[in-house]
JSON list of C-alpha atoms in Angstrom, two decimals:
[
{"chain": "A", "resi": 1, "resn": "MET", "atom": "CA", "xyz": [-178.95, -30.37, 107.41]},
{"chain": "A", "resi": 2, "resn": "THR", "atom": "CA", "xyz": [-181.04, -31.23, 104.43]},
{"chain": "A", "resi": 3, "resn": "ASP", "atom": "CA", "xyz": [-180.08, -33.43, 101.99]},
{"chain": "A", "resi": 4, "resn": "VAL", "atom": "CA", "xyz": [-181.01, -32.23, 98.19]},
{"chain": "A", "resi": 5, "resn": "LEU", "atom": "CA", "xyz": [-181.84, -35.58, 96.23]},
{"chain": "A", "resi": 6, "resn": "THR", "atom": "CA", "xyz": [-181.07, -35.11, 92.24]},
{"chain": "A", "resi": 7, "resn": "GLN", "atom": "CA", "xyz": [-183.07, -37.07, 89.42]},
{"chain": "A", "resi": 8, "resn": "PRO", "atom": "CA", "xyz": [-180.03, -38.70, 88.13]},
{"chain": "A", "resi": 9, "resn": "ARG", "atom": "CA", "xyz": [-179.45, -38.07, 84.56]},
{"chain": "A", "resi": 10, "resn": "PRO", "atom": "CA", "xyz": [-181.07, -40.25, 81.93]},
{"chain": "A", "resi": 11, "resn": "ILE", "atom": "CA", "xyz": [-178.78, -42.81, 79.89]},
{"chain": "A", "resi": 12, "resn": "ARG", "atom": "CA", "xyz": [-179.09, -41.75, 76.45]},
{"chain": "A", "resi": 13, "resn": "LEU", "atom": "CA", "xyz": [-179.37, -44.59, 73.65]},
{"chain": "A", "resi": 14, "resn": "LYS", "atom": "CA", "xyz": [-179.02, -43.89, 69.83]},
{"chain": "A", "resi": 15, "resn": "GLY", "atom": "CA", "xyz": [-179.91, -46.51, 67.57]},
{"chain": "A", "resi": 16, "resn": "ARG", "atom": "CA", "xyz": [-177.11, -47.04, 64.39]},
{"chain": "A", "resi": 17, "resn": "SER", "atom": "CA", "xyz": [-177.23, -49.78, 61.63]},
{"chain": "A", "resi": 18, "resn": "PHE", "atom": "CA", "xyz": [-174.13, -50.78, 60.46]},
{"chain": "A", "resi": 19, "resn": "LEU", "atom": "CA", "xyz": [-172.63, -53.07, 57.19]},
{"chain": "A", "resi": 20, "resn": "ALA", "atom": "CA", "xyz": [-171.90, -56.15, 58.02]},
{"chain": "A", "resi": 21, "resn": "LEU", "atom": "CA", "xyz": [-169.83, -58.89, 56.06]},
{"chain": "A", "resi": 22, "resn": "ALA", "atom": "CA", "xyz": [-171.87, -61.97, 56.47]},
{"chain": "A", "resi": 23, "resn": "LEU", "atom": "CA", "xyz": [-170.31, -65.34, 55.87]},
{"chain": "A", "resi": 24, "resn": "THR", "atom": "CA", "xyz": [-172.13, -68.61, 55.09]},
{"chain": "A", "resi": 25, "resn": "PRO", "atom": "CA", "xyz": [-169.81, -71.37, 55.22]},
{"chain": "A", "resi": 26, "resn": "GLU", "atom": "CA", "xyz": [-170.33, -74.57, 53.52]},
{"chain": "A", "resi": 27, "resn": "LEU", "atom": "CA", "xyz": [-169.65, -78.30, 54.78]},
{"chain": "A", "resi": 28, "resn": "PRO", "atom": "CA", "xyz": [-167.18, -79.65, 55.03]},
{"chain": "A", "resi": 29, "resn": "PHE", "atom": "CA", "xyz": [-165.87, -76.14, 57.19]},
{"chain": "A", "resi": 30, "resn": "ALA", "atom": "CA", "xyz": [-162.17, -77.93, 56.07]},
{"chain": "A", "resi": 31, "resn": "ASP", "atom": "CA", "xyz": [-162.49, -77.18, 52.58]},
{"chain": "A", "resi": 32, "resn": "TRP", "atom": "CA", "xyz": [-163.87, -73.75, 53.20]},
{"chain": "A", "resi": 33, "resn": "LEU", "atom": "CA", "xyz": [-161.92, -72.35, 55.58]},
{"chain": "A", "resi": 34, "resn": "ARG", "atom": "CA", "xyz": [-159.19, -73.27, 53.13]},
{"chain": "A", "resi": 35, "resn": "ARG", "atom": "CA", "xyz": [-161.15, -71.30, 50.41]},
{"chain": "A", "resi": 36, "resn": "LEU", "atom": "CA", "xyz": [-161.10, -68.41, 53.45]},
{"chain": "A", "resi": 37, "resn": "ASP", "atom": "CA", "xyz": [-157.25, -68.51, 53.77]},
{"chain": "A", "resi": 38, "resn": "ASP", "atom": "CA", "xyz": [-156.83, -68.30, 50.20]},
{"chain": "A", "resi": 39, "resn": "LEU", "atom": "CA", "xyz": [-159.12, -65.25, 49.93]},
{"chain": "A", "resi": 40, "resn": "ALA", "atom": "CA", "xyz": [-157.26, -63.38, 52.93]},
{"chain": "A", "resi": 41, "resn": "ALA", "atom": "CA", "xyz": [-153.64, -64.71, 51.33]},
{"chain": "A", "resi": 42, "resn": "ARG", "atom": "CA", "xyz": [-154.52, -63.00, 48.06]},
{"chain": "A", "resi": 43, "resn": "SER", "atom": "CA", "xyz": [-155.81, -59.52, 49.88]},
{"chain": "A", "resi": 44, "resn": "ALA", "atom": "CA", "xyz": [-154.54, -58.96, 53.13]},
{"chain": "A", "resi": 45, "resn": "GLY", "atom": "CA", "xyz": [-156.65, -57.02, 55.15]},
{"chain": "A", "resi": 46, "resn": "PHE", "atom": "CA", "xyz": [-159.94, -57.95, 53.69]},
{"chain": "A", "resi": 47, "resn": "PHE", "atom": "CA", "xyz": [-161.36, -58.89, 57.36]},
{"chain": "A", "resi": 48, "resn": "LEU", "atom": "CA", "xyz": [-158.97, -56.35, 59.62]},
{"chain": "A", "resi": 49, "resn": "ARG", "atom": "CA", "xyz": [-161.74, -54.16, 61.76]},
{"chain": "A", "resi": 50, "resn": "ARG", "atom": "CA", "xyz": [-164.91, -55.35, 59.84]},
{"chain": "A", "resi": 51, "resn": "PRO", "atom": "CA", "xyz": [-167.68, -57.22, 61.67]},
{"chain": "A", "resi": 52, "resn": "VAL", "atom": "CA", "xyz": [-168.73, -60.20, 60.44]},
{"chain": "A", "resi": 53, "resn": "VAL", "atom": "CA", "xyz": [-172.10, -62.28, 60.92]},
{"chain": "A", "resi": 54, "resn": "LEU", "atom": "CA", "xyz": [-172.27, -65.68, 60.29]},
{"chain": "A", "resi": 55, "resn": "ASP", "atom": "CA", "xyz": [-175.08, -67.45, 58.69]},
{"chain": "A", "resi": 56, "resn": "VAL", "atom": "CA", "xyz": [-175.31, -71.26, 59.23]},
{"chain": "A", "resi": 57, "resn": "GLU", "atom": "CA", "xyz": [-178.98, -71.59, 58.28]},
{"chain": "A", "resi": 58, "resn": "GLY", "atom": "CA", "xyz": [-179.60, -74.71, 56.74]},
{"chain": "A", "resi": 59, "resn": "LEU", "atom": "CA", "xyz": [-176.24, -76.58, 58.13]},
{"chain": "A", "resi": 60, "resn": "ASP", "atom": "CA", "xyz": [-176.55, -79.96, 59.58]},
{"chain": "A", "resi": 61, "resn": "ILE", "atom": "CA", "xyz": [-174.12, -79.18, 62.42]},
{"chain": "A", "resi": 62, "resn": "ASP", "atom": "CA", "xyz": [-173.92, -79.80, 66.27]},
{"chain": "A", "resi": 63, "resn": "ARG", "atom": "CA", "xyz": [-172.91, -77.44, 68.89]},
{"chain": "A", "resi": 64, "resn": "ALA", "atom": "CA", "xyz": [-169.34, -79.10, 69.10]},
{"chain": "A", "resi": 65, "resn": "GLU", "atom": "CA", "xyz": [-168.56, -78.07, 65.38]},
{"chain": "A", "resi": 66, "resn": "LEU", "atom": "CA", "xyz": [-169.89, -74.54, 65.70]},
{"chain": "A", "resi": 67, "resn": "ARG", "atom": "CA", "xyz": [-167.63, -73.55, 68.12]},
{"chain": "A", "resi": 68, "resn": "GLU", "atom": "CA", "xyz": [-165.13, -75.15, 66.30]},
{"chain": "A", "resi": 69, "resn": "LEU", "atom": "CA", "xyz": [-166.49, -73.08, 63.02]},
{"chain": "A", "resi": 70, "resn": "VAL", "atom": "CA", "xyz": [-165.97, -69.54, 65.31]},
{"chain": "A", "resi": 71, "resn": "ASP", "atom": "CA", "xyz": [-162.55, -71.05, 67.20]},
{"chain": "A", "resi": 72, "resn": "GLN", "atom": "CA", "xyz": [-161.00, -71.08, 63.22]},
{"chain": "A", "resi": 73, "resn": "LEU", "atom": "CA", "xyz": [-162.57, -67.73, 62.54]},
{"chain": "A", "resi": 74, "resn": "ASN", "atom": "CA", "xyz": [-161.28, -66.29, 65.67]},
{"chain": "A", "resi": 75, "resn": "ALA", "atom": "CA", "xyz": [-157.74, -67.63, 64.89]},
{"chain": "A", "resi": 76, "resn": "ARG", "atom": "CA", "xyz": [-157.85, -65.98, 61.48]},
{"chain": "A", "resi": 77, "resn": "ASN", "atom": "CA", "xyz": [-158.61, -62.47, 62.81]},
{"chain": "A", "resi": 78, "resn": "VAL", "atom": "CA", "xyz": [-162.20, -62.71, 62.00]},
{"chain": "A", "resi": 79, "resn": "ARG", "atom": "CA", "xyz": [-163.91, -61.77, 64.66]},
{"chain": "A", "resi": 80, "resn": "VAL", "atom": "CA", "xyz": [-167.66, -62.95, 64.66]},
{"chain": "A", "resi": 81, "resn": "MET", "atom": "CA", "xyz": [-170.27, -60.45, 66.21]},
{"chain": "A", "resi": 82, "resn": "GLY", "atom": "CA", "xyz": [-173.05, -62.61, 65.67]},
{"chain": "A", "resi": 83, "resn": "ILE", "atom": "CA", "xyz": [-174.69, -66.18, 64.68]},
{"chain": "A", "resi": 84, "resn": "GLU", "atom": "CA", "xyz": [-178.02, -66.16, 62.14]},
{"chain": "A", "resi": 85, "resn": "GLY", "atom": "CA", "xyz": [-179.62, -68.62, 61.37]},
{"chain": "A", "resi": 86, "resn": "ALA", "atom": "CA", "xyz": [-178.70, -71.15, 64.29]},
{"chain": "A", "resi": 87, "resn": "ARG", "atom": "CA", "xyz": [-181.09, -73.40, 66.76]},
{"chain": "A", "resi": 88, "resn": "SER", "atom": "CA", "xyz": [-181.03, -72.29, 70.36]},
{"chain": "A", "resi": 89, "resn": "SER", "atom": "CA", "xyz": [-179.46, -75.20, 71.37]},
{"chain": "A", "resi": 90, "resn": "LEU", "atom": "CA", "xyz": [-176.62, -74.45, 69.00]},
{"chain": "A", "resi": 91, "resn": "LEU", "atom": "CA", "xyz": [-175.60, -71.29, 71.31]},
{"chain": "A", "resi": 92, "resn": "GLY", "atom": "CA", "xyz": [-174.64, -70.32, 74.64]},
{"chain": "A", "resi": 93, "resn": "PRO", "atom": "CA", "xyz": [-172.92, -67.66, 76.71]},
{"chain": "A", "resi": 94, "resn": "ASP", "atom": "CA", "xyz": [-169.47, -68.78, 75.24]},
{"chain": "A", "resi": 95, "resn": "MET", "atom": "CA", "xyz": [-170.97, -67.86, 72.18]},
{"chain": "A", "resi": 96, "resn": "PRO", "atom": "CA", "xyz": [-171.49, -65.36, 69.81]},
{"chain": "A", "resi": 97, "resn": "PRO", "atom": "CA", "xyz": [-175.01, -64.03, 70.15]},
{"chain": "A", "resi": 98, "resn": "ALA", "atom": "CA", "xyz": [-177.96, -64.77, 67.95]},
{"chain": "A", "resi": 99, "resn": "MET", "atom": "CA", "xyz": [-179.10, -62.05, 65.02]},
{"chain": "A", "resi": 100, "resn": "THR", "atom": "CA", "xyz": [-182.23, -62.01, 63.47]},
{"chain": "A", "resi": 101, "resn": "ASP", "atom": "CA", "xyz": [-183.81, -60.32, 60.91]},
{"chain": "A", "resi": 102, "resn": "GLY", "atom": "CA", "xyz": [-180.78, -59.34, 58.95]},
{"chain": "A", "resi": 103, "resn": "ARG", "atom": "CA", "xyz": [-181.34, -58.37, 55.65]},
{"chain": "A", "resi": 104, "resn": "PRO", "atom": "CA", "xyz": [-179.38, -56.67, 53.19]},
{"chain": "A", "resi": 105, "resn": "ALA", "atom": "CA", "xyz": [-178.98, -52.42, 53.89]},
{"chain": "A", "resi": 106, "resn": "GLY", "atom": "CA", "xyz": [-180.61, -50.28, 51.34]},
{"chain": "A", "resi": 107, "resn": "ASP", "atom": "CA", "xyz": [-182.29, -52.75, 48.60]},
{"chain": "A", "resi": 108, "resn": "ILE", "atom": "CA", "xyz": [-182.41, -51.75, 45.28]},
{"chain": "A", "resi": 109, "resn": "GLU", "atom": "CA", "xyz": [-185.39, -52.44, 42.85]},
{"chain": "A", "resi": 110, "resn": "ALA", "atom": "CA", "xyz": [-183.48, -52.65, 39.20]},
{"chain": "A", "resi": 111, "resn": "PRO", "atom": "CA", "xyz": [-185.55, -51.54, 36.71]},
{"chain": "A", "resi": 112, "resn": "GLU", "atom": "CA", "xyz": [-187.45, -54.30, 34.53]},
{"chain": "A", "resi": 113, "resn": "SER", "atom": "CA", "xyz": [-186.05, -54.54, 31.20]},
{"chain": "A", "resi": 114, "resn": "GLY", "atom": "CA", "xyz": [-186.10, -56.75, 27.90]},
{"chain": "A", "resi": 115, "resn": "PRO", "atom": "CA", "xyz": [-186.39, -57.00, 23.76]},
{"chain": "A", "resi": 116, "resn": "ALA", "atom": "CA", "xyz": [-189.59, -54.57, 22.71]},
{"chain": "A", "resi": 117, "resn": "GLU", "atom": "CA", "xyz": [-192.49, -56.75, 21.42]},
{"chain": "A", "resi": 118, "resn": "PRO", "atom": "CA", "xyz": [-193.32, -55.55, 17.96]},
{"chain": "A", "resi": 119, "resn": "VAL", "atom": "CA", "xyz": [-196.60, -53.25, 17.91]},
{"chain": "A", "resi": 120, "resn": "GLU", "atom": "CA", "xyz": [-198.81, -53.19, 15.06]},
{"chain": "A", "resi": 121, "resn": "ALA", "atom": "CA", "xyz": [-199.35, -50.06, 13.47]},
{"chain": "A", "resi": 122, "resn": "ALA", "atom": "CA", "xyz": [-202.77, -48.16, 14.50]},
{"chain": "A", "resi": 123, "resn": "GLU", "atom": "CA", "xyz": [-205.34, -45.38, 13.27]},
{"chain": "A", "resi": 124, "resn": "PRO", "atom": "CA", "xyz": [-204.56, -42.57, 14.98]},
{"chain": "A", "resi": 125, "resn": "VAL", "atom": "CA", "xyz": [-207.41, -41.71, 17.31]},
{"chain": "A", "resi": 126, "resn": "LYS", "atom": "CA", "xyz": [-208.40, -38.11, 17.92]},
{"chain": "A", "resi": 127, "resn": "ASP", "atom": "CA", "xyz": [-209.45, -36.19, 21.06]},
{"chain": "A", "resi": 128, "resn": "THR", "atom": "CA", "xyz": [-207.44, -38.75, 23.27]},
{"chain": "A", "resi": 129, "resn": "ALA", "atom": "CA", "xyz": [-207.25, -37.88, 27.08]},
{"chain": "A", "resi": 130, "resn": "PRO", "atom": "CA", "xyz": [-203.48, -36.55, 28.29]},
{"chain": "A", "resi": 131, "resn": "VAL", "atom": "CA", "xyz": [-201.57, -39.48, 29.56]},
{"chain": "A", "resi": 132, "resn": "ALA", "atom": "CA", "xyz": [-199.85, -38.22, 33.19]},
{"chain": "A", "resi": 133, "resn": "ALA", "atom": "CA", "xyz": [-196.36, -39.04, 32.98]},
{"chain": "A", "resi": 134, "resn": "THR", "atom": "CA", "xyz": [-194.89, -41.78, 35.11]},
{"chain": "A", "resi": 135, "resn": "PRO", "atom": "CA", "xyz": [-192.34, -40.79, 37.53]},
{"chain": "A", "resi": 136, "resn": "VAL", "atom": "CA", "xyz": [-188.65, -41.51, 37.01]},
{"chain": "A", "resi": 137, "resn": "GLN", "atom": "CA", "xyz": [-186.99, -43.78, 39.78]},
{"chain": "A", "resi": 138, "resn": "THR", "atom": "CA", "xyz": [-183.56, -42.30, 40.43]},
{"chain": "A", "resi": 139, "resn": "THR", "atom": "CA", "xyz": [-180.97, -44.49, 42.20]},
{"chain": "A", "resi": 140, "resn": "PRO", "atom": "CA", "xyz": [-179.06, -42.90, 45.10]},
{"chain": "A", "resi": 141, "resn": "SER", "atom": "CA", "xyz": [-175.52, -41.99, 44.22]},
{"chain": "A", "resi": 142, "resn": "LEU", "atom": "CA", "xyz": [-172.21, -40.84, 46.27]},
{"chain": "A", "resi": 143, "resn": "VAL", "atom": "CA", "xyz": [-169.65, -38.95, 44.45]},
{"chain": "A", "resi": 144, "resn": "VAL", "atom": "CA", "xyz": [-166.14, -38.46, 46.61]},
{"chain": "A", "resi": 145, "resn": "SER", "atom": "CA", "xyz": [-164.09, -35.51, 45.24]},
{"chain": "A", "resi": 146, "resn": "ARG", "atom": "CA", "xyz": [-160.84, -36.36, 46.70]},
{"chain": "A", "resi": 147, "resn": "PRO", "atom": "CA", "xyz": [-158.44, -39.72, 46.03]},
{"chain": "A", "resi": 148, "resn": "VAL", "atom": "CA", "xyz": [-158.66, -42.49, 48.39]},
{"chain": "A", "resi": 149, "resn": "ARG", "atom": "CA", "xyz": [-155.84, -43.43, 50.73]},
{"chain": "A", "resi": 150, "resn": "SER", "atom": "CA", "xyz": [-154.59, -46.59, 51.79]},
{"chain": "A", "resi": 151, "resn": "GLY", "atom": "CA", "xyz": [-156.35, -47.85, 55.18]},
{"chain": "A", "resi": 152, "resn": "GLN", "atom": "CA", "xyz": [-159.25, -45.81, 54.11]},
{"chain": "A", "resi": 153, "resn": "SER", "atom": "CA", "xyz": [-162.63, -47.41, 53.84]},
{"chain": "A", "resi": 154, "resn": "ILE", "atom": "CA", "xyz": [-166.00, -46.33, 51.78]},
{"chain": "A", "resi": 155, "resn": "PHE", "atom": "CA", "xyz": [-169.29, -47.87, 52.67]},
{"chain": "A", "resi": 156, "resn": "PHE", "atom": "CA", "xyz": [-172.62, -46.78, 50.53]},
{"chain": "A", "resi": 157, "resn": "PRO", "atom": "CA", "xyz": [-174.81, -49.75, 50.14]},
{"chain": "A", "resi": 158, "resn": "GLU", "atom": "CA", "xyz": [-177.70, -47.03, 49.01]},
{"chain": "A", "resi": 159, "resn": "GLY", "atom": "CA", "xyz": [-176.35, -47.09, 45.41]},
{"chain": "A", "resi": 160, "resn": "ASP", "atom": "CA", "xyz": [-173.71, -46.10, 42.97]},
{"chain": "A", "resi": 161, "resn": "VAL", "atom": "CA", "xyz": [-170.05, -44.48, 44.27]},
{"chain": "A", "resi": 162, "resn": "THR", "atom": "CA", "xyz": [-168.12, -42.23, 41.96]},
{"chain": "A", "resi": 163, "resn": "ILE", "atom": "CA", "xyz": [-164.42, -41.79, 43.15]},
{"chain": "A", "resi": 164, "resn": "ILE", "atom": "CA", "xyz": [-162.88, -38.39, 41.25]},
{"chain": "A", "resi": 165, "resn": "GLY", "atom": "CA", "xyz": [-159.14, -39.55, 41.69]},
{"chain": "A", "resi": 166, "resn": "SER", "atom": "CA", "xyz": [-157.39, -42.95, 42.81]},
{"chain": "A", "resi": 167, "resn": "VAL", "atom": "CA", "xyz": [-158.40, -45.43, 44.94]},
{"chain": "A", "resi": 168, "resn": "ALA", "atom": "CA", "xyz": [-154.75, -46.58, 46.76]},
{"chain": "A", "resi": 169, "resn": "SER", "atom": "CA", "xyz": [-153.82, -50.30, 47.65]},
{"chain": "A", "resi": 170, "resn": "GLY", "atom": "CA", "xyz": [-155.19, -51.46, 51.12]},
{"chain": "A", "resi": 171, "resn": "ALA", "atom": "CA", "xyz": [-158.41, -48.94, 50.45]},
{"chain": "A", "resi": 172, "resn": "GLU", "atom": "CA", "xyz": [-161.75, -49.87, 50.28]},
{"chain": "A", "resi": 173, "resn": "ILE", "atom": "CA", "xyz": [-164.52, -49.43, 47.94]},
{"chain": "A", "resi": 174, "resn": "VAL", "atom": "CA", "xyz": [-168.20, -50.83, 49.16]},
{"chain": "A", "resi": 175, "resn": "ALA", "atom": "CA", "xyz": [-171.51, -49.96, 47.10]},
{"chain": "A", "resi": 176, "resn": "GLY", "atom": "CA", "xyz": [-174.87, -51.25, 46.67]},
{"chain": "A", "resi": 177, "resn": "GLY", "atom": "CA", "xyz": [-174.53, -50.44, 43.40]},
{"chain": "A", "resi": 178, "resn": "SER", "atom": "CA", "xyz": [-172.00, -49.94, 40.54]},
{"chain": "A", "resi": 179, "resn": "ILE", "atom": "CA", "xyz": [-168.68, -48.18, 41.49]},
{"chain": "A", "resi": 180, "resn": "HIS", "atom": "CA", "xyz": [-166.38, -45.45, 38.86]},
{"chain": "A", "resi": 181, "resn": "VAL", "atom": "CA", "xyz": [-163.33, -44.76, 39.39]},
{"chain": "A", "resi": 182, "resn": "TYR", "atom": "CA", "xyz": [-161.86, -41.75, 37.60]},
{"chain": "A", "resi": 183, "resn": "GLY", "atom": "CA", "xyz": [-158.29, -42.61, 38.32]},
{"chain": "A", "resi": 184, "resn": "PRO", "atom": "CA", "xyz": [-156.17, -46.49, 38.98]},
{"chain": "A", "resi": 185, "resn": "LEU", "atom": "CA", "xyz": [-157.71, -48.53, 41.14]},
{"chain": "A", "resi": 186, "resn": "ARG", "atom": "CA", "xyz": [-155.67, -50.54, 43.57]},
{"chain": "A", "resi": 187, "resn": "GLY", "atom": "CA", "xyz": [-157.17, -51.05, 46.53]},
{"chain": "A", "resi": 188, "resn": "ARG", "atom": "CA", "xyz": [-160.57, -52.77, 46.77]},
{"chain": "A", "resi": 189, "resn": "ALA", "atom": "CA", "xyz": [-163.65, -52.08, 45.16]},
{"chain": "A", "resi": 190, "resn": "LEU", "atom": "CA", "xyz": [-166.99, -54.35, 45.92]},
{"chain": "A", "resi": 191, "resn": "ALA", "atom": "CA", "xyz": [-169.94, -53.77, 43.67]},
{"chain": "A", "resi": 192, "resn": "GLY", "atom": "CA", "xyz": [-173.68, -54.89, 44.10]},
{"chain": "A", "resi": 193, "resn": "SER", "atom": "CA", "xyz": [-173.14, -55.45, 48.13]},
{"chain": "A", "resi": 194, "resn": "THR", "atom": "CA", "xyz": [-176.62, -55.57, 48.51]},
{"chain": "A", "resi": 195, "resn": "GLY", "atom": "CA", "xyz": [-177.87, -58.22, 46.26]},
{"chain": "A", "resi": 196, "resn": "ASN", "atom": "CA", "xyz": [-177.63, -56.39, 43.04]},
{"chain": "A", "resi": 197, "resn": "ALA", "atom": "CA", "xyz": [-175.91, -58.76, 39.90]},
{"chain": "A", "resi": 198, "resn": "SER", "atom": "CA", "xyz": [-176.35, -56.18, 37.33]},
{"chain": "A", "resi": 199, "resn": "ALA", "atom": "CA", "xyz": [-173.75, -53.37, 39.43]},
{"chain": "A", "resi": 200, "resn": "ARG", "atom": "CA", "xyz": [-170.10, -52.85, 37.27]},
{"chain": "A", "resi": 201, "resn": "ILE", "atom": "CA", "xyz": [-166.97, -51.72, 38.27]},
{"chain": "A", "resi": 202, "resn": "PHE", "atom": "CA", "xyz": [-165.66, -49.14, 35.62]},
{"chain": "A", "resi": 203, "resn": "CYS", "atom": "CA", "xyz": [-161.91, -47.82, 36.38]},
{"chain": "A", "resi": 204, "resn": "ARG", "atom": "CA", "xyz": [-159.38, -45.54, 34.40]},
{"chain": "A", "resi": 205, "resn": "LYS", "atom": "CA", "xyz": [-156.14, -47.88, 35.19]},
{"chain": "A", "resi": 206, "resn": "LEU", "atom": "CA", "xyz": [-157.23, -51.52, 36.66]},
{"chain": "A", "resi": 207, "resn": "GLU", "atom": "CA", "xyz": [-154.78, -52.31, 39.12]},
{"chain": "A", "resi": 208, "resn": "ALA", "atom": "CA", "xyz": [-157.09, -53.85, 42.08]},
{"chain": "A", "resi": 209, "resn": "GLU", "atom": "CA", "xyz": [-156.50, -56.07, 44.86]},
{"chain": "A", "resi": 210, "resn": "LEU", "atom": "CA", "xyz": [-159.48, -57.54, 44.79]},
{"chain": "A", "resi": 211, "resn": "ILE", "atom": "CA", "xyz": [-162.65, -56.93, 42.82]},
{"chain": "A", "resi": 212, "resn": "ALA", "atom": "CA", "xyz": [-166.28, -58.55, 43.82]},
{"chain": "A", "resi": 213, "resn": "ILE", "atom": "CA", "xyz": [-169.62, -57.73, 42.57]},
{"chain": "A", "resi": 214, "resn": "ASP", "atom": "CA", "xyz": [-173.14, -59.33, 44.42]},
{"chain": "A", "resi": 215, "resn": "GLY", "atom": "CA", "xyz": [-170.29, -61.51, 46.58]},
{"chain": "A", "resi": 216, "resn": "PHE", "atom": "CA", "xyz": [-168.65, -62.88, 44.01]},
{"chain": "A", "resi": 217, "resn": "TYR", "atom": "CA", "xyz": [-164.93, -61.87, 43.74]},
{"chain": "A", "resi": 218, "resn": "LYS", "atom": "CA", "xyz": [-161.78, -61.74, 41.77]},
{"chain": "A", "resi": 219, "resn": "THR", "atom": "CA", "xyz": [-158.33, -61.44, 43.13]},
{"chain": "A", "resi": 220, "resn": "ALA", "atom": "CA", "xyz": [-154.95, -59.64, 41.42]},
{"chain": "A", "resi": 221, "resn": "ASP", "atom": "CA", "xyz": [-153.79, -63.17, 41.15]},
{"chain": "A", "resi": 222, "resn": "ASP", "atom": "CA", "xyz": [-156.94, -64.33, 39.06]},
{"chain": "A", "resi": 223, "resn": "MET", "atom": "CA", "xyz": [-157.14, -61.39, 36.73]},
{"chain": "A", "resi": 224, "resn": "GLU", "atom": "CA", "xyz": [-155.83, -61.74, 33.40]},
{"chain": "A", "resi": 225, "resn": "PRO", "atom": "CA", "xyz": [-152.39, -59.91, 32.72]},
{"chain": "A", "resi": 226, "resn": "ASP", "atom": "CA", "xyz": [-153.71, -58.17, 29.70]},
{"chain": "A", "resi": 227, "resn": "LEU", "atom": "CA", "xyz": [-156.00, -55.88, 31.64]},
{"chain": "A", "resi": 228, "resn": "ARG", "atom": "CA", "xyz": [-153.61, -54.72, 34.12]},
{"chain": "A", "resi": 229, "resn": "GLY", "atom": "CA", "xyz": [-153.06, -50.98, 33.99]},
{"chain": "A", "resi": 230, "resn": "LYS", "atom": "CA", "xyz": [-155.35, -50.16, 31.35]},
{"chain": "A", "resi": 231, "resn": "PRO", "atom": "CA", "xyz": [-158.91, -48.45, 31.38]},
{"chain": "A", "resi": 232, "resn": "GLY", "atom": "CA", "xyz": [-161.59, -51.58, 32.35]},
{"chain": "A", "resi": 233, "resn": "GLN", "atom": "CA", "xyz": [-164.77, -52.14, 33.04]},
{"chain": "A", "resi": 234, "resn": "VAL", "atom": "CA", "xyz": [-166.34, -55.66, 35.43]},
{"chain": "A", "resi": 235, "resn": "TRP", "atom": "CA", "xyz": [-169.58, -57.27, 35.81]},
{"chain": "A", "resi": 236, "resn": "LEU", "atom": "CA", "xyz": [-171.16, -60.61, 36.28]},
{"chain": "A", "resi": 237, "resn": "GLU", "atom": "CA", "xyz": [-172.11, -63.27, 34.31]},
{"chain": "A", "resi": 238, "resn": "GLY", "atom": "CA", "xyz": [-173.76, -66.12, 36.11]},
{"chain": "A", "resi": 239, "resn": "GLU", "atom": "CA", "xyz": [-171.89, -66.67, 39.10]},
{"chain": "A", "resi": 240, "resn": "THR", "atom": "CA", "xyz": [-168.53, -65.53, 37.10]},
{"chain": "A", "resi": 241, "resn": "ILE", "atom": "CA", "xyz": [-166.47, -62.36, 37.70]},
{"chain": "A", "resi": 242, "resn": "LYS", "atom": "CA", "xyz": [-165.95, -60.70, 33.63]},
{"chain": "A", "resi": 243, "resn": "ALA", "atom": "CA", "xyz": [-163.51, -58.13, 32.92]},
{"chain": "A", "resi": 244, "resn": "ALA", "atom": "CA", "xyz": [-162.72, -56.25, 29.92]},
{"chain": "A", "resi": 245, "resn": "THR", "atom": "CA", "xyz": [-160.72, -53.27, 28.58]},
{"chain": "A", "resi": 246, "resn": "LEU", "atom": "CA", "xyz": [-162.72, -49.90, 27.70]},
{"chain": "A", "resi": 247, "resn": "GLY", "atom": "CA", "xyz": [-162.29, -48.23, 24.90]}
]
């Protein structure tokens, strides 16, 4: 009887990139965790099923303090998938793995703008050579032509997101650029997620659980009562979220 040796099938490895939430804790950790608890209490499910990276770059802590912080986050159902900016002596087999080269997904370069400088009038020049047109850089956008139901999440770090319909309570929109909702916004909207502080949020009816731009957020309890239920826009001034009615 002859044994037939067969070549085993190779394991297929595929690359994937996922949008993770980076938490940057501050000392003392007890105060920072209280602020985290306040955010979680006012926006239920904010960390649910969300990959989290812990950025401890520049923090003067020891291994025991880092271990305690990870344990405190686990107790809050915040699952840390990796730690960035930690010295090798702080990590071990009982800790999440070290992560390096983290960067915002889909960097967006905002066009430079400013007040136009006065230009002196000049005599017309004859026989001038034609000037080549400068190509216009367009920002990618995603259009969702249906309502976003509770429990659904839409991530688009490359640019703007437009929702033709409503965003239900418990739903979430994350965009690298601005967010436009042509209906009630009752869930969470996070614009400028890749560091775009000029991003804005527009909606036909502002009833959001949480709004955020470039990492700065405001929950429903923090919003002005006279804006609720009205067409609104949200933007960032410095480190302060601003909101106003449209029209």
